[in-house]
Amino acid sequence: MKNKSSITSPHNKLVKELFSDRQLARAFLEEMLPSEVVYLLNLESLQHQNNSYLSPPMEEIFSDVVVEVNLKNSDDSLQISLLIEHKSYKDPRVSFQLMRYLAEGYWQQLKNKQPLRPIVPLLFYHGRQRWRLKQMEDFFPNYPPIFQRYIPSFGIEFVSLIQMQDERLVQLRDGVLSATLGLLRYSHDWPTLLKRLPRIMESLSSSHGTGFVMSLFVYLFSVTELTVEQLKENLPEEIKTTFMSTYDRIMAEGIEKGIEKGIEKGIEKTILNAFDNGIALETIRVITGESDEKIKQVLQRNHRLA
């Protein structure tokens, strides 16, 4: 039986939303893939794929997002699969689970008579425990080297937020990406998150567009279980000014430009995400700036309310 609470957690939803934004997905890959790999890729060609290589048992372990990217100066392409680890603890079996995932991915390419393209697995882990991901050969340390040829071997790019230095997060070139990873990094540690909020809000201050940034506010309220007013009461004065000025700007932008810039769809998505995460209607009204009637219409239209 699937662990629905982990699969639909606000952490996993936020990462998938980040990767569904082409600009943020490109920024993420530029920062997290090895530089020698990025050098060979035309990230402007990035296209999201609708397929998933997860079998039903693996859906309890991972979420995945698959994108296709061309090589520079070539018609050849490869697939990059972001796998979001549902567990909040390190699991030594994950290398074997990734092997199953890759096998399913290549099998689907063969079955669908597609050209074979390499699949680059990028494992995203936001749990609390530090974790050194073991390669397949690490599981067989007592065997003579001759037997290594029989052990499957494949590369895994591993992004562990708990092991990422604060300086690394701050130095990320995309401010929204920096803020997102910062919120995820400290989502398990509310006191530290409070201390880091000024810098996180500063990263958002130069952002353009409101859709994904609104999702960040929904995530923040989800993981802290606070309303805007409660959050203001718990923030030191110097943090409160920075946080609320950014919040007010984003919300004013979203309401003012919602119709003419197509943000309305983003607000609707925010309402649905907030409702699905158990956030009260009153809090959704504060987050989005929409009326109670408008929010209920969105929920009814999307079969959330009778």
Short mmCIF file of C-alpha atoms in Angstrom, two decimals:
data_model
loop_
_atom_site.label_atom_id
_atom_site.label_comp_id
_atom_site.label_asym_id
_atom_site.label_seq_id
_atom_site.Cartn_x
_atom_site.Cartn_y
_atom_site.Cartn_z
CA MET A 1 0.00 0.00 0.00
CA LYS A 2 1.37 3.44 -0.91
CA ASN A 3 2.42 5.83 1.80
CA LYS A 4 0.27 8.69 0.54
CA SER A 5 1.38 11.10 3.25
CA SER A 6 4.96 11.00 2.01
CA ILE A 7 4.10 10.97 -1.69
CA THR A 8 1.88 14.05 -1.39
CA SER A 9 4.08 15.83 1.17
CA PRO A 10 4.66 19.55 0.64
CA HIS A 11 8.41 18.86 0.26
CA ASN A 12 7.96 16.55 -2.73
CA LYS A 13 5.32 18.80 -4.28
CA LEU A 14 7.59 21.81 -4.06
CA VAL A 15 10.52 20.01 -5.73
CA LYS A 16 8.27 18.78 -8.55
CA GLU A 17 6.87 22.28 -9.04
CA LEU A 18 10.41 23.66 -9.17
CA PHE A 19 11.40 21.21 -11.87
CA SER A 20 8.22 21.85 -13.87
CA ASP A 21 9.39 25.46 -14.36
CA ARG A 22 11.82 25.39 -17.33
CA GLN A 23 13.90 28.32 -16.12
CA LEU A 24 14.29 26.88 -12.62
CA ALA A 25 14.91 23.38 -13.97
CA ARG A 26 17.74 24.70 -16.14
CA ALA A 27 19.20 26.63 -13.20
CA PHE A 28 19.00 23.52 -11.01
CA LEU A 29 20.78 21.33 -13.56
CA GLU A 30 23.48 23.95 -14.18
CA GLU A 31 24.25 24.01 -10.47
CA MET A 32 23.84 20.36 -9.53
CA LEU A 33 25.26 18.41 -12.47
CA PRO A 34 29.06 18.11 -12.86
CA SER A 35 30.47 21.05 -14.82
CA GLU A 36 31.96 18.73 -17.45
CA VAL A 37 28.47 17.33 -18.11
CA VAL A 38 26.81 20.77 -18.19
CA TYR A 39 29.45 21.89 -20.71
CA LEU A 40 28.21 19.27 -23.18
CA LEU A 41 24.50 20.04 -22.80
CA ASN A 42 22.29 22.53 -24.59
CA LEU A 43 20.06 23.31 -21.61
CA GLU A 44 18.02 25.74 -23.71
CA SER A 45 16.64 22.63 -25.45
CA LEU A 46 15.25 21.19 -22.20
CA GLN A 47 11.83 19.60 -22.67
CA HIS A 48 9.70 17.90 -20.04
CA GLN A 49 8.63 14.33 -20.75
CA ASN A 50 5.25 12.98 -19.69
CA ASN A 51 6.58 9.50 -19.02
CA SER A 52 7.70 8.05 -15.71
CA TYR A 53 9.91 5.02 -15.15
CA LEU A 54 8.49 4.20 -11.75
CA SER A 55 6.90 0.82 -11.16
CA PRO A 56 4.09 0.75 -8.54
CA PRO A 57 6.39 -0.52 -5.74
CA MET A 58 8.92 2.23 -6.47
CA GLU A 59 6.25 4.93 -6.21
CA GLU A 60 6.44 4.36 -2.46
CA ILE A 61 10.11 5.32 -2.57
CA PHE A 62 10.47 8.02 -5.24
CA SER A 63 8.73 10.64 -7.29
CA ASP A 64 10.35 11.32 -10.64
CA VAL A 65 10.49 14.07 -13.23
CA VAL A 66 11.99 13.21 -16.62
CA VAL A 67 13.39 15.84 -18.98
CA GLU A 68 15.12 15.50 -22.34
CA VAL A 69 18.12 17.63 -23.27
CA ASN A 70 20.08 17.83 -26.53
CA LEU A 71 23.84 17.73 -26.68
CA LYS A 72 25.53 20.87 -27.96
CA ASN A 73 26.05 20.95 -31.73
CA SER A 74 24.38 17.56 -32.09
CA ASP A 75 21.02 15.96 -32.79
CA ASP A 76 21.68 13.43 -30.06
CA SER A 77 19.86 13.80 -26.76
CA LEU A 78 19.76 12.23 -23.34
CA GLN A 79 17.25 12.03 -20.53
CA ILE A 80 17.80 13.40 -17.05
CA SER A 81 15.61 11.92 -14.36
CA LEU A 82 15.16 13.78 -11.10
CA LEU A 83 14.25 11.23 -8.44
CA ILE A 84 12.85 12.72 -5.23
CA GLU A 85 13.48 10.48 -2.22
CA HIS A 86 10.29 10.15 -0.17
CA LYS A 87 11.99 8.77 2.92
CA SER A 88 13.37 11.15 5.53
CA TYR A 89 16.06 8.61 6.47
CA LYS A 90 18.96 7.07 4.59
CA ASP A 91 18.23 3.71 3.00
CA PRO A 92 21.24 1.55 2.02
CA ARG A 93 19.12 -0.25 -0.59
CA VAL A 94 18.59 2.84 -2.70
CA SER A 95 21.39 1.91 -5.17
CA PHE A 96 19.54 -1.33 -5.96
CA GLN A 97 16.27 0.58 -6.28
CA LEU A 98 17.92 2.97 -8.73
CA MET A 99 19.21 0.00 -10.72
CA ARG A 100 15.62 -1.23 -11.09
CA TYR A 101 14.54 2.26 -12.11
CA LEU A 102 17.18 2.54 -14.84
CA ALA A 103 16.40 -0.96 -16.12
CA GLU A 104 12.71 0.00 -16.41
CA GLY A 105 13.65 3.22 -18.21
CA TYR A 106 15.76 1.49 -20.86
CA TRP A 107 13.21 -1.29 -21.21
CA GLN A 108 10.48 1.27 -21.94
CA GLN A 109 12.64 2.86 -24.62
CA LEU A 110 13.11 -0.54 -26.25
CA LYS A 111 9.47 -1.51 -25.89
CA ASN A 112 8.32 1.77 -27.45
CA LYS A 113 10.88 1.36 -30.28
CA GLN A 114 12.52 4.65 -29.37
CA PRO A 115 16.16 5.50 -30.03
CA LEU A 116 18.18 4.50 -27.00
CA ARG A 117 19.25 7.54 -25.00
CA PRO A 118 21.32 7.60 -21.82
CA ILE A 119 19.37 8.22 -18.62
CA VAL A 120 21.17 10.38 -16.06
CA PRO A 121 19.75 9.68 -12.56
CA LEU A 122 19.80 12.65 -10.21
CA LEU A 123 18.74 11.65 -6.70
CA PHE A 124 17.36 14.48 -4.55
CA TYR A 125 17.39 13.88 -0.78
CA HIS A 126 16.11 16.38 1.80
CA GLY A 127 16.11 14.23 4.95
CA ARG A 128 17.79 15.08 8.25
CA GLN A 129 20.51 12.40 8.32
CA ARG A 130 23.84 12.80 6.57
CA TRP A 131 24.27 10.12 3.98
CA ARG A 132 27.10 8.81 1.84
CA LEU A 133 25.45 7.11 -1.08
CA LYS A 134 27.10 3.75 -1.73
CA GLN A 135 27.94 2.60 -5.24
CA MET A 136 27.07 -0.95 -6.24
CA GLU A 137 30.67 -2.20 -5.91
CA ASP A 138 30.78 -0.90 -2.32
CA PHE A 139 28.38 -3.67 -1.29
CA PHE A 140 30.90 -6.40 -2.15
CA PRO A 141 34.13 -5.35 -0.42
CA ASN A 142 35.39 -8.85 0.41
CA TYR A 143 35.50 -10.24 -3.11
CA PRO A 144 38.62 -10.27 -5.31
CA PRO A 145 38.72 -7.52 -7.99
CA ILE A 146 38.12 -10.10 -10.74
CA PHE A 147 34.47 -10.31 -9.67
CA GLN A 148 33.87 -6.58 -10.16
CA ARG A 149 33.11 -7.26 -13.83
CA TYR A 150 29.92 -9.10 -12.78
CA ILE A 151 28.60 -6.28 -10.62
CA PRO A 152 26.40 -3.67 -12.39
CA SER A 153 27.97 -0.25 -12.28
CA PHE A 154 26.34 3.10 -13.09
CA GLY A 155 26.77 6.73 -12.09
CA ILE A 156 24.38 8.56 -9.77
CA GLU A 157 24.32 12.30 -9.18
CA PHE A 158 23.37 12.75 -5.54
CA VAL A 159 22.01 16.03 -4.15
CA SER A 160 21.77 15.92 -0.36
CA LEU A 161 20.53 19.23 1.04
CA ILE A 162 21.55 18.40 4.61
CA GLN A 163 25.15 18.10 3.43
CA MET A 164 25.09 21.27 1.34
CA GLN A 165 27.03 24.16 2.85
CA ASP A 166 25.15 27.39 3.60
CA GLU A 167 27.66 29.31 1.46
CA ARG A 168 26.86 27.04 -1.48
CA LEU A 169 23.14 27.82 -1.21
CA VAL A 170 23.75 31.57 -0.96
CA GLN A 171 26.05 31.55 -3.99
CA LEU A 172 23.48 29.97 -6.33
CA ARG A 173 23.00 32.36 -9.24
CA ASP A 174 19.21 32.03 -9.42
CA GLY A 175 17.61 33.72 -6.41
CA VAL A 176 14.38 31.70 -6.51
CA LEU A 177 16.35 28.44 -6.67
CA SER A 178 18.49 29.59 -3.74
CA ALA A 179 15.39 30.45 -1.68
CA THR A 180 13.66 27.18 -2.56
CA LEU A 181 16.60 24.99 -1.56
CA GLY A 182 17.10 27.09 1.56
CA LEU A 183 13.50 26.53 2.67
CA LEU A 184 13.78 22.80 1.96
CA ARG A 185 17.18 22.61 3.66
CA TYR A 186 15.87 24.02 6.96
CA SER A 187 12.25 22.86 6.82
CA HIS A 188 13.00 20.33 9.61
CA ASP A 189 14.62 22.99 11.82
CA TRP A 190 12.24 25.87 12.45
CA PRO A 191 14.57 27.94 14.73
CA THR A 192 17.35 27.84 12.12
CA LEU A 193 14.86 28.58 9.35
CA LEU A 194 13.80 31.72 11.22
CA LYS A 195 17.43 32.85 11.39
CA ARG A 196 17.90 32.19 7.68
CA LEU A 197 14.70 33.90 6.52
CA PRO A 198 16.25 37.36 5.94
CA ARG A 199 18.76 35.93 3.49
CA ILE A 200 16.11 33.73 1.86
CA MET A 201 13.78 36.70 1.45
CA GLU A 202 16.65 38.75 0.07
CA SER A 203 17.15 36.08 -2.60
CA LEU A 204 13.52 36.49 -3.63
CA SER A 205 13.59 40.29 -3.69
CA SER A 206 14.88 40.44 -7.26
CA SER A 207 12.69 37.63 -8.62
CA HIS A 208 10.48 38.14 -11.66
CA GLY A 209 7.01 36.61 -11.88
CA THR A 210 4.83 35.40 -9.06
CA GLY A 211 3.56 31.91 -9.83
CA PHE A 212 6.30 29.76 -8.30
CA VAL A 213 7.16 32.29 -5.58
CA MET A 214 3.57 32.10 -4.37
CA SER A 215 4.06 28.34 -4.07
CA LEU A 216 7.06 29.03 -1.83
CA PHE A 217 4.85 30.96 0.57
CA VAL A 218 2.30 28.15 0.57
CA TYR A 219 5.13 25.72 1.35
CA LEU A 220 6.45 27.92 4.16
CA PHE A 221 3.04 28.08 5.82
CA SER A 222 2.58 24.33 5.30
CA VAL A 223 5.80 23.23 7.00
CA THR A 224 5.54 25.74 9.85
CA GLU A 225 1.77 25.37 10.40
CA LEU A 226 1.58 29.14 10.93
CA THR A 227 -0.66 31.77 9.40
CA VAL A 228 0.78 35.04 8.10
CA GLU A 229 -0.26 36.85 11.28
CA GLN A 230 1.24 34.17 13.53
CA LEU A 231 4.42 34.22 11.50
CA LYS A 232 4.68 37.99 11.90
CA GLU A 233 4.28 37.62 15.66
CA ASN A 234 7.10 35.07 15.83
CA LEU A 235 9.59 36.96 13.67
CA PRO A 236 12.13 39.41 15.06
CA GLU A 237 11.52 42.96 13.84
CA GLU A 238 14.43 43.05 11.39
CA ILE A 239 13.26 39.78 9.78
CA LYS A 240 9.60 40.79 9.82
CA THR A 241 10.25 43.89 7.70
CA THR A 242 12.13 41.94 5.04
CA PHE A 243 9.67 39.06 4.98
CA MET A 244 6.51 41.15 4.82
CA SER A 245 7.86 43.59 2.23
CA THR A 246 8.67 40.66 -0.07
CA TYR A 247 5.37 38.95 0.72
CA ASP A 248 3.35 42.11 0.07
CA ARG A 249 5.18 42.77 -3.20
CA ILE A 250 4.61 39.25 -4.49
CA MET A 251 0.95 39.23 -3.48
CA ALA A 252 0.33 42.69 -4.93
CA GLU A 253 2.00 41.62 -8.18
CA GLY A 254 -0.07 38.45 -8.33
CA ILE A 255 -3.36 40.27 -7.85
CA GLU A 256 -2.52 43.28 -10.05
CA LYS A 257 -1.16 41.26 -12.99
CA GLY A 258 -3.24 38.14 -12.58
CA ILE A 259 -5.61 38.77 -15.48
CA GLU A 260 -3.34 40.54 -17.96
CA LYS A 261 -0.32 38.24 -17.48
CA GLY A 262 -2.06 34.92 -17.03
CA ILE A 263 -1.15 34.59 -13.35
CA GLU A 264 -4.74 33.63 -12.59
CA LYS A 265 -3.90 30.04 -13.44
CA GLY A 266 -0.97 30.16 -11.01
CA ILE A 267 -3.22 31.48 -8.24
CA GLU A 268 -5.70 28.67 -8.89
CA LYS A 269 -2.88 26.12 -8.66
CA THR A 270 -1.74 27.70 -5.39
CA ILE A 271 -5.27 27.47 -3.97
CA LEU A 272 -5.50 23.78 -4.89
CA ASN A 273 -2.04 22.95 -3.54
CA ALA A 274 -2.77 24.75 -0.28
CA PHE A 275 -6.13 23.00 0.13
CA ASP A 276 -4.61 19.58 -0.64
CA ASN A 277 -2.01 20.21 2.07
CA GLY A 278 -4.71 20.81 4.68
CA ILE A 279 -4.36 24.59 4.91
CA ALA A 280 -7.49 26.33 6.22
CA LEU A 281 -9.63 28.40 3.82
CA GLU A 282 -9.00 31.54 5.85
CA THR A 283 -5.24 31.07 5.50
CA ILE A 284 -5.59 30.42 1.75
CA ARG A 285 -7.47 33.73 1.49
CA VAL A 286 -4.60 35.54 3.21
CA ILE A 287 -1.96 33.79 1.07
CA THR A 288 -3.63 34.47 -2.28
CA GLY A 289 -5.49 37.70 -1.60
CA GLU A 290 -8.62 36.17 -3.13
CA SER A 291 -12.13 36.34 -1.69
CA ASP A 292 -13.74 33.41 0.11
CA GLU A 293 -16.26 33.15 -2.74
CA LYS A 294 -13.53 32.99 -5.39
CA ILE A 295 -11.59 30.33 -3.45
CA LYS A 296 -14.69 28.17 -3.02
CA GLN A 297 -15.48 28.49 -6.73
CA VAL A 298 -11.98 27.24 -7.60
CA LEU A 299 -12.29 24.32 -5.17
CA GLN A 300 -15.75 23.37 -6.46
CA ARG A 301 -14.65 23.63 -10.08
CA ASN A 302 -11.79 21.23 -9.33
CA HIS A 303 -13.99 18.81 -7.32
CA ARG A 304 -12.45 19.63 -3.95
CA LEU A 305 -15.72 20.85 -2.49
CA ALA A 306 -19.28 19.70 -3.13
#
